[in-house]
mmCIF file of C-alpha atoms in Angstrom:
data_model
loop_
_atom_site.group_PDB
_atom_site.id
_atom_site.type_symbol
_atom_site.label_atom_id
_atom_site.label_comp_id
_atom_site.label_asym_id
_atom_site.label_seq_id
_atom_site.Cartn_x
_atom_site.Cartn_y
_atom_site.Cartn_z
ATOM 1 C CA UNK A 1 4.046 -1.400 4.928
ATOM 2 C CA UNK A 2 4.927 -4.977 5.755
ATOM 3 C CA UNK A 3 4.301 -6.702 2.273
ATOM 4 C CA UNK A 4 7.053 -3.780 1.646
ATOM 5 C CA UNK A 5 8.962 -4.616 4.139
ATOM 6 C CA UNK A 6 8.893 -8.294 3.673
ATOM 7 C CA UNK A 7 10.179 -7.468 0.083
ATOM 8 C CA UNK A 8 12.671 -5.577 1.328
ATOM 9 C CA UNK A 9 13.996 -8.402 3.333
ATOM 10 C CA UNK A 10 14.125 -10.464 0.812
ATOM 11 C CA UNK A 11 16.756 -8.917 -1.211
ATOM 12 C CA UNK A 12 14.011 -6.846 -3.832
ATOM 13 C CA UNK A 13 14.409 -3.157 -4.331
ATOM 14 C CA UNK A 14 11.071 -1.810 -2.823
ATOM 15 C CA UNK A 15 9.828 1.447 -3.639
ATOM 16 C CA UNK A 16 6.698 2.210 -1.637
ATOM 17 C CA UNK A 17 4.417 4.707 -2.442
ATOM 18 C CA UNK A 18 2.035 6.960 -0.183
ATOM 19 C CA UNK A 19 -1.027 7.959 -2.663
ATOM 20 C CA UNK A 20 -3.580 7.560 0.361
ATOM 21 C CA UNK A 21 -3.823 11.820 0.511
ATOM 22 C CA UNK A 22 -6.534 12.069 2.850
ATOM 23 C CA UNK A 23 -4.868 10.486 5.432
ATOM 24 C CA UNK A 24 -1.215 9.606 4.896
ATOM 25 C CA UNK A 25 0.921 7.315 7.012
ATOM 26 C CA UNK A 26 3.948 6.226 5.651
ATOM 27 C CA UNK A 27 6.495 8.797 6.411
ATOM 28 C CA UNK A 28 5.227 9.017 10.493
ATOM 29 C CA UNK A 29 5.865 4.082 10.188
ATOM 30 C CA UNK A 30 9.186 5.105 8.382
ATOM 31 C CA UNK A 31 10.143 7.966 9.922
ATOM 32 C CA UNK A 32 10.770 9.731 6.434
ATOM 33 C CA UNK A 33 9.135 13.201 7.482
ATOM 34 C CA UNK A 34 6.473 15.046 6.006
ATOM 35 C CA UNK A 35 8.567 16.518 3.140
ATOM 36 C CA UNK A 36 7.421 16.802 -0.818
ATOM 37 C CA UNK A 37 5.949 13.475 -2.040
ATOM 38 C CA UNK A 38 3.699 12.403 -4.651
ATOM 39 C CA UNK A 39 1.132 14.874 -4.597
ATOM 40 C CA UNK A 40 4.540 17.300 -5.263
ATOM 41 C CA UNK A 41 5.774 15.265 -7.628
ATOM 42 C CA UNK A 42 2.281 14.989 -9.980
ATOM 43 C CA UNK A 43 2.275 18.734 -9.483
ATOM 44 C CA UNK A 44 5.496 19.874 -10.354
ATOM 45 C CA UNK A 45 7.331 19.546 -13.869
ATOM 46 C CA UNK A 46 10.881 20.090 -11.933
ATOM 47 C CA UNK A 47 10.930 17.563 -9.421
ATOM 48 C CA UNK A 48 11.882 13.821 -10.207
ATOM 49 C CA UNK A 49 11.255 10.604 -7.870
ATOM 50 C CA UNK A 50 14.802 10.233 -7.293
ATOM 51 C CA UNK A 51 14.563 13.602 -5.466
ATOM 52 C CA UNK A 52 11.158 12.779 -3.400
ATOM 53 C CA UNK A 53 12.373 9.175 -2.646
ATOM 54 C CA UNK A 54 13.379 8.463 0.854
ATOM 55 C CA UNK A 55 15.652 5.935 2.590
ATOM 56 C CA UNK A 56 13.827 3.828 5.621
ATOM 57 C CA UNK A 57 15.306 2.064 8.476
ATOM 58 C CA UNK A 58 15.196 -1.159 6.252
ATOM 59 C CA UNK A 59 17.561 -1.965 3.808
ATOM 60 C CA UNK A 60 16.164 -1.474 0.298
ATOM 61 C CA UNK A 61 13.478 -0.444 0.964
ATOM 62 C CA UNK A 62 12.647 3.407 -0.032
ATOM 63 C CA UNK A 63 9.361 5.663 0.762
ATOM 64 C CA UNK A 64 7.539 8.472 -1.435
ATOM 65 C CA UNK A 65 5.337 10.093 0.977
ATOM 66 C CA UNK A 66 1.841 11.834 -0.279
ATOM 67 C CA UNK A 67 3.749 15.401 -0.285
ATOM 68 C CA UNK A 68 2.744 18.413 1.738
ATOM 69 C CA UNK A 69 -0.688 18.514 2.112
ATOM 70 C CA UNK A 70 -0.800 21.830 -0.193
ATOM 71 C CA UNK A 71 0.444 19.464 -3.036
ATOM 72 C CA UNK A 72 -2.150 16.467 -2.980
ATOM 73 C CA UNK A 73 -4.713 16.127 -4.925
ATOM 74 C CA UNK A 74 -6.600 12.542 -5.580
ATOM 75 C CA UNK A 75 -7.683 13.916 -9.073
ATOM 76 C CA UNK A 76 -4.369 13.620 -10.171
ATOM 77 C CA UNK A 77 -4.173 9.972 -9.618
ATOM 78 C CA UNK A 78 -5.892 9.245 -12.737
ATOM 79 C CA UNK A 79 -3.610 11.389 -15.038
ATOM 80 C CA UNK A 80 -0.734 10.372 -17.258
ATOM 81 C CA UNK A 81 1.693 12.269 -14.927
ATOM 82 C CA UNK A 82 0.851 9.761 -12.191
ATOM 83 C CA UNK A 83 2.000 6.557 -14.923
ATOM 84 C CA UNK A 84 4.632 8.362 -15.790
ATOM 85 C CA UNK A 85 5.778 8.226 -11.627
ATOM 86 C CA UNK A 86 5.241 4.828 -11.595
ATOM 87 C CA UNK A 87 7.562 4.366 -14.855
ATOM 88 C CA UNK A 88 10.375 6.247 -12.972
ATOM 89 C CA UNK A 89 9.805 4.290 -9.539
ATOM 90 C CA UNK A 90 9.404 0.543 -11.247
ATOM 91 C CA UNK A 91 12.915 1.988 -13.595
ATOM 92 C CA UNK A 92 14.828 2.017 -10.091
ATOM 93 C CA UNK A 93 13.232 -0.711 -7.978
ATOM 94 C CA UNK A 94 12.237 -4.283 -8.257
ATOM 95 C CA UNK A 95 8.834 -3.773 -7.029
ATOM 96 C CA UNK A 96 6.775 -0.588 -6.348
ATOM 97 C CA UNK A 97 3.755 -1.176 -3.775
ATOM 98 C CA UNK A 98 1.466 1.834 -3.903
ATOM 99 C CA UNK A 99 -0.855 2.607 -0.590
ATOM 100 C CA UNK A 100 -4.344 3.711 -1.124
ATOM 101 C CA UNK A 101 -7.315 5.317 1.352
ATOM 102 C CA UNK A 102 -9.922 2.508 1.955
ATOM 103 C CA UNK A 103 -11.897 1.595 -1.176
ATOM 104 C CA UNK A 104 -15.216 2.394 0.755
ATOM 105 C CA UNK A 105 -13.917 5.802 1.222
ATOM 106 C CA UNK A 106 -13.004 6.625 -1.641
ATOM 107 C CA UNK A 107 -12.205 5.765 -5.421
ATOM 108 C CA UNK A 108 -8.631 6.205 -5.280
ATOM 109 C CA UNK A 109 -7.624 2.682 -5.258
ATOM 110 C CA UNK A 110 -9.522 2.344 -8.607
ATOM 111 C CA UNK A 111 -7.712 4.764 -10.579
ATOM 112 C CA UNK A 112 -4.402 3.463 -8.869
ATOM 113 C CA UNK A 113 -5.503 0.030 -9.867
ATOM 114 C CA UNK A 114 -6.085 1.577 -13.488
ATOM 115 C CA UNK A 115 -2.407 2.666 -13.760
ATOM 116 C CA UNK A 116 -0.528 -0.216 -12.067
ATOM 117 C CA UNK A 117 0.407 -3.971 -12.744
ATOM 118 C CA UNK A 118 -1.832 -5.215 -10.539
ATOM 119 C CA UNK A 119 -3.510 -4.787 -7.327
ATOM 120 C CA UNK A 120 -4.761 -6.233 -3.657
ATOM 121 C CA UNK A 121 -7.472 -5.552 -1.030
ATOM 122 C CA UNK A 122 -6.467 -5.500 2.265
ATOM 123 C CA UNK A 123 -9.531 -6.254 4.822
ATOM 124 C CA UNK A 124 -9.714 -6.216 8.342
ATOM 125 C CA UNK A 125 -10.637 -9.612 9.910
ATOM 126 C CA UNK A 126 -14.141 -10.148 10.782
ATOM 127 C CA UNK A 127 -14.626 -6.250 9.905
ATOM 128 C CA UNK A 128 -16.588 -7.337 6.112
ATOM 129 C CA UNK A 129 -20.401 -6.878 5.753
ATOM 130 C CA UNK A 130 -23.148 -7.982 3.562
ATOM 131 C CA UNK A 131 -20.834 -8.891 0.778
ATOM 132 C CA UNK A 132 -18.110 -6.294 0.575
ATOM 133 C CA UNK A 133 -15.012 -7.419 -0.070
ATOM 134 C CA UNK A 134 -16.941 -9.731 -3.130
ATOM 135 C CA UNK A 135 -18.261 -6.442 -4.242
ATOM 136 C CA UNK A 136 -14.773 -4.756 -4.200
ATOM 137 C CA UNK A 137 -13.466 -7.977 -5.875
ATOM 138 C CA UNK A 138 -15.835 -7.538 -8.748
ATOM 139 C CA UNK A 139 -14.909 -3.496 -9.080
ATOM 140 C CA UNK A 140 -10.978 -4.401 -9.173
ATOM 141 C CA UNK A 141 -11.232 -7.220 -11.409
ATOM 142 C CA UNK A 142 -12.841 -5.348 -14.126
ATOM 143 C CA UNK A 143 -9.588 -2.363 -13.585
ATOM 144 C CA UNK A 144 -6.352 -2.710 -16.163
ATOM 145 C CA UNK A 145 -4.033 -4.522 -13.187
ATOM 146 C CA UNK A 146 -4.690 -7.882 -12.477
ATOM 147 C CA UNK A 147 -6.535 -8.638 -9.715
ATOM 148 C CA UNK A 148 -4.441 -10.580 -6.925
ATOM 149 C CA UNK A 149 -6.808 -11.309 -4.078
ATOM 150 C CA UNK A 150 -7.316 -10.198 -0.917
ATOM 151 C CA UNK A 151 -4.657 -9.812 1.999
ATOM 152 C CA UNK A 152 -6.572 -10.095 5.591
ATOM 153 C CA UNK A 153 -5.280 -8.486 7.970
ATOM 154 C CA UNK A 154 -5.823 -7.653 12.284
ATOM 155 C CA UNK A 155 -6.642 -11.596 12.650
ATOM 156 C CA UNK A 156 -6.390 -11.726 16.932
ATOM 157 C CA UNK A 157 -5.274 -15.230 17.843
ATOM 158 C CA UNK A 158 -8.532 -15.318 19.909
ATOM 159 C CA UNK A 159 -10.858 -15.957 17.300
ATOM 160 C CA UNK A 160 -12.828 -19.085 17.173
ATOM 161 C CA UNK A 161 -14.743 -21.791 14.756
ATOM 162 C CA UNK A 162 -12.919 -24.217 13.003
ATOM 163 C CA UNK A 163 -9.538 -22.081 12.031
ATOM 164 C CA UNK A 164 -9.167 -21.808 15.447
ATOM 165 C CA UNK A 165 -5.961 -23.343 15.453
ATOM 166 C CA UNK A 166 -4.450 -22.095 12.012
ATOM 167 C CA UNK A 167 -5.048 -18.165 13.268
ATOM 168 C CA UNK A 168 -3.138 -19.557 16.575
ATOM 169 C CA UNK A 169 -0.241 -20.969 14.634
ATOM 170 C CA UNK A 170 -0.187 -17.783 12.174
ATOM 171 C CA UNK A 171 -0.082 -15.422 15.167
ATOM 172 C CA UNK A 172 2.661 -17.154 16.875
ATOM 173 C CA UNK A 173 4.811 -17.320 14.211
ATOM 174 C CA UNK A 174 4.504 -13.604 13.436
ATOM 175 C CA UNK A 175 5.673 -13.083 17.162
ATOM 176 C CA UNK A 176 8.585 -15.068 16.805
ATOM 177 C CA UNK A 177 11.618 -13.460 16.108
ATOM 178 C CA UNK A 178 11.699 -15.393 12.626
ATOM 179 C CA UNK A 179 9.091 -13.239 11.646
ATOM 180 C CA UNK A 180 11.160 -10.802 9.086
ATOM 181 C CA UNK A 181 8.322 -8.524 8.628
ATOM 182 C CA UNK A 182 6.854 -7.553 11.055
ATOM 183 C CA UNK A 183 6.868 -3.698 11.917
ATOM 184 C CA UNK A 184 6.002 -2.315 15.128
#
């Protein structure tokens, strides 16, 4: 949501996709409302993402949620109707960010990352054991997107060692009101 909105901010046409169906998000940050999504979308051969798209509170920026929970299906992430969605979302934005479940949850990400550009693993800070997010490096580097990196995220300005200082900077900046994208 904030790599989206970031994008946003920076004058790119952001489309932002919910395919994280077991526990979806998006619409209750953006206030978009539970209404037909993706999961809609990959099941229906009337609807189009211009119709499931919704407007946020930031400028340019524009959420699918995951649908109504009747409607989702992670199966149907790793079908051609699911490329064909992220044709149709990339042929109106500038950049289409697509929001997975957790990749020790679940596969999803995986098949997304099969279907997409490229992709990134977001990890808690000081949350990774016995070699995860290497692990999860090594899955998504073998997928068809090119593998980015990893975002860290949750990094408390508390922390200690020797980036001490660097979290403290990095946490006051994203307090100050310079900050463009930070959501609440």
């Amino acid at each position: 949501a904030n790599l989206a909105a970031c994008c946003a901010k920076s004058d790119m046409k952001v489309v932002l996709i919910d395919a994280n169906f077991r526990k979806p998000r998006l619409h209750k940050i953006f206030e978009t409302g539970e209404t037909e999504g993706l999961g809609d979308l990959l099941s229906s051969e009337t609807l189009t993402v211009e119709s499931v798209l919704r407007p946020t509170q930031i400028a340019n920026l524009s959420v699918i949620s995951a649908g109504t929970s009747a409607a989702r299906s992670s199966e149907r992430l790793s079908t051609p109707a699911f490329s064909d969605v992220i044709a149709a979302a990339t042929a109106v934005a500038d950049l289409v960010i697509v929001d997975t479940p957790p990749a020790v949850v679940s596969g999803d990400g995986r098949s997304v990352a099969n279907r997409v550009d490229s992709s990134l693993i977001v990890v808690r800070a000081m949350s990774e054991t016995r070699g995860l997010v290497s692990r999860l490096r090594n899955e998504y580097s073998d997928c068809h997107g090119e593998f980015l990196g990893v975002v860290i995220n949750g990094v408390k300005a508390a922390a200690g060692g020797y980036l001490r200082r660097n979290i403290a900077a990095t946490h006051e900046y994203a307090k100050s009101s310079e900050a463009c994208c930070h959501l609440p």
